[in-house]
Coordinates of C-alpha atoms in Angstrom, one line a residue:
M198 CA 132.0 94.6 43.1
R199 CA 129.7 92.9 45.6
H200 CA 132.5 92.8 48.2
H201 CA 133.0 96.6 47.8
I202 CA 129.3 97.2 48.4
R203 CA 129.2 95.0 51.5
A204 CA 132.4 96.7 52.9
T205 CA 130.8 100.1 52.3
R206 CA 127.6 99.1 54.1
R207 CA 129.6 97.6 57.0
A208 CA 131.6 100.8 57.3
A209 CA 128.4 103.0 57.3
L210 CA 126.8 100.8 59.9
T211 CA 130.0 101.0 62.1
V212 CA 130.0 104.8 61.8
T213 CA 126.3 104.9 62.8
V214 CA 126.8 102.7 65.8
L215 CA 129.7 104.8 67.0
A216 CA 127.7 108.0 66.5
V217 CA 124.8 106.7 68.6
A218 CA 127.2 105.5 71.3
A219 CA 128.9 108.9 71.4
G220 CA 125.5 110.6 71.6
L221 CA 124.5 108.4 74.6
A222 CA 127.8 109.1 76.3
A223 CA 127.4 112.8 75.8
C224 CA 124.0 112.7 77.4
G225 CA 125.3 110.8 80.4
G226 CA 123.1 107.8 79.7
A227 CA 125.9 105.3 79.4
Q228 CA 128.6 106.6 81.7
K229 CA 128.7 106.0 85.5
V230 CA 129.5 108.9 87.8
S231 CA 131.2 108.4 91.1
G232 CA 131.7 110.9 93.9
R233 CA 130.6 112.1 97.4
L234 CA 127.0 112.9 98.0
D235 CA 126.5 116.6 98.4
T236 CA 122.7 117.1 98.3
T237 CA 119.5 116.0 96.6
R238 CA 116.6 117.8 95.1
H239 CA 113.1 116.8 94.0
V240 CA 111.3 119.0 91.6
A241 CA 107.6 118.2 91.7
E242 CA 105.4 117.6 88.7
V243 CA 103.7 120.7 87.4
T244 CA 100.1 120.2 86.1
S245 CA 97.3 122.4 85.0
L246 CA 93.7 121.9 84.1
G247 CA 92.8 121.7 80.4
K248 CA 89.6 121.2 78.4
R249 CA 89.0 118.8 75.5
P250 CA 85.9 117.7 73.6
H251 CA 83.8 115.1 75.3
M252 CA 83.0 112.4 72.7
V253 CA 80.0 110.0 73.2
R254 CA 78.8 107.1 71.1
S255 CA 75.5 108.0 69.5
C256 CA 73.4 105.3 67.8
R257 CA 70.3 105.6 65.7
P258 CA 68.1 103.1 63.9
G259 CA 68.9 102.5 60.3
T260 CA 68.3 100.1 57.4
K261 CA 70.5 98.3 54.9
R262 CA 69.7 96.6 51.7
V263 CA 70.7 92.9 51.5
K264 CA 71.1 90.9 48.3
H265 CA 70.0 87.2 48.3
T266 CA 70.5 84.6 45.6
S267 CA 69.4 81.0 45.1
G268 CA 69.8 78.4 42.4
R269 CA 72.5 77.9 39.8
G270 CA 73.1 78.8 36.2
S271 CA 70.1 79.9 34.2
S272 CA 67.7 79.1 37.1
K273 CA 69.4 81.6 39.4
R274 CA 67.0 83.9 41.3
T275 CA 68.0 87.2 43.0
W276 CA 65.9 89.2 45.5
Y277 CA 66.6 92.0 47.9
T278 CA 65.4 92.6 51.5
T279 CA 65.7 95.5 53.9
E280 CA 67.1 94.7 57.3
N281 CA 67.0 97.0 60.4
T282 CA 70.4 97.9 61.8
S283 CA 71.9 100.4 64.2
V284 CA 74.1 103.2 62.8
C285 CA 76.6 104.4 65.4
S286 CA 79.1 107.3 65.4
S287 CA 81.2 109.3 67.8
V288 CA 79.8 112.8 68.4
Q289 CA 80.9 115.7 70.6
K290 CA 78.7 116.4 73.6
G291 CA 80.2 119.3 75.5
T292 CA 83.7 119.4 76.9
E293 CA 85.5 117.6 79.7
T294 CA 88.2 118.8 82.1
Y295 CA 91.4 116.9 82.5
R296 CA 94.7 117.3 84.3
R297 CA 97.6 118.1 81.8
V298 CA 101.2 117.4 82.8
D299 CA 103.1 120.6 81.9
S300 CA 106.5 119.5 83.4
P301 CA 107.2 116.0 84.7
A302 CA 108.7 115.3 88.1
R303 CA 112.5 115.3 88.3
W304 CA 114.8 113.7 90.8
C305 CA 118.3 115.2 91.1
V306 CA 121.6 114.5 93.0
R307 CA 124.6 116.7 93.4
L308 CA 128.1 115.2 93.8
D309 CA 131.4 116.4 95.1
D310 CA 134.9 114.9 94.5
V311 CA 133.9 113.4 91.2
G312 CA 137.6 113.3 90.0
R313 CA 137.6 116.3 87.7
K314 CA 137.2 119.8 89.0
S315 CA 134.8 120.7 86.2
R316 CA 132.5 117.9 87.3
D317 CA 132.4 118.9 91.0
D318 CA 129.2 120.4 92.3
V319 CA 127.2 119.4 89.2
W320 CA 123.6 118.4 89.4
Y321 CA 122.7 115.1 87.8
R322 CA 119.1 114.1 86.9
V323 CA 118.5 110.5 88.1
G324 CA 115.7 108.0 88.4
K325 CA 113.5 107.9 91.4
S326 CA 115.2 104.8 92.8
V327 CA 118.7 106.4 92.7
Y328 CA 117.2 109.5 94.4
L329 CA 115.7 107.4 97.2
D330 CA 119.0 105.6 97.6
A331 CA 120.7 109.0 98.0
Q332 CA 118.1 110.0 100.6
N333 CA 119.2 107.0 102.8
L334 CA 122.9 108.1 102.7
D335 CA 124.6 110.8 104.7
S336 CA 126.2 113.8 103.0
G337 CA 129.8 112.9 102.1
D338 CA 129.1 109.2 101.5
R339 CA 130.4 107.8 98.3
M340 CA 127.9 107.1 95.5
T341 CA 128.1 105.7 92.0
F342 CA 125.2 105.8 89.5
S343 CA 124.4 106.4 85.8
P344 CA 122.7 109.7 85.4
E345 CA 119.8 110.2 83.0
H346 CA 121.0 113.7 82.2
D347 CA 123.2 116.5 83.4
G348 CA 121.5 119.4 85.1
C349 CA 118.4 119.7 87.1

């Protein structure tokens, strides 16, 4: 019975690993693409101004009651004192303006002669380093990279 449970778990794990690998391959994250450089495109980051609460730390004087004991057994004596402390909390004081990223920057490369007609003239989203490498090449030079995503 134990062997059957282990075999079932192993099969389920294998199916999960294969599904994840297929998902990565479909996204283009695991497969390399090779072809001739057609053109590049940089889509700048889009930002806007937003407002959010401005939180400040506010402290005020306070007191706390402290218990003291001395002695042992039946001769134990207990007394209380009041100590001064600071009570702090975070409170809203107005608003602050910040820059919100609405759409992150994207770097894209388009390839020709990829090997399959359906993959020719397709935009690939790449990392900044691959984009900079493509900028240093001439149109028509061969290039191989792993795209982050199809489309730009």
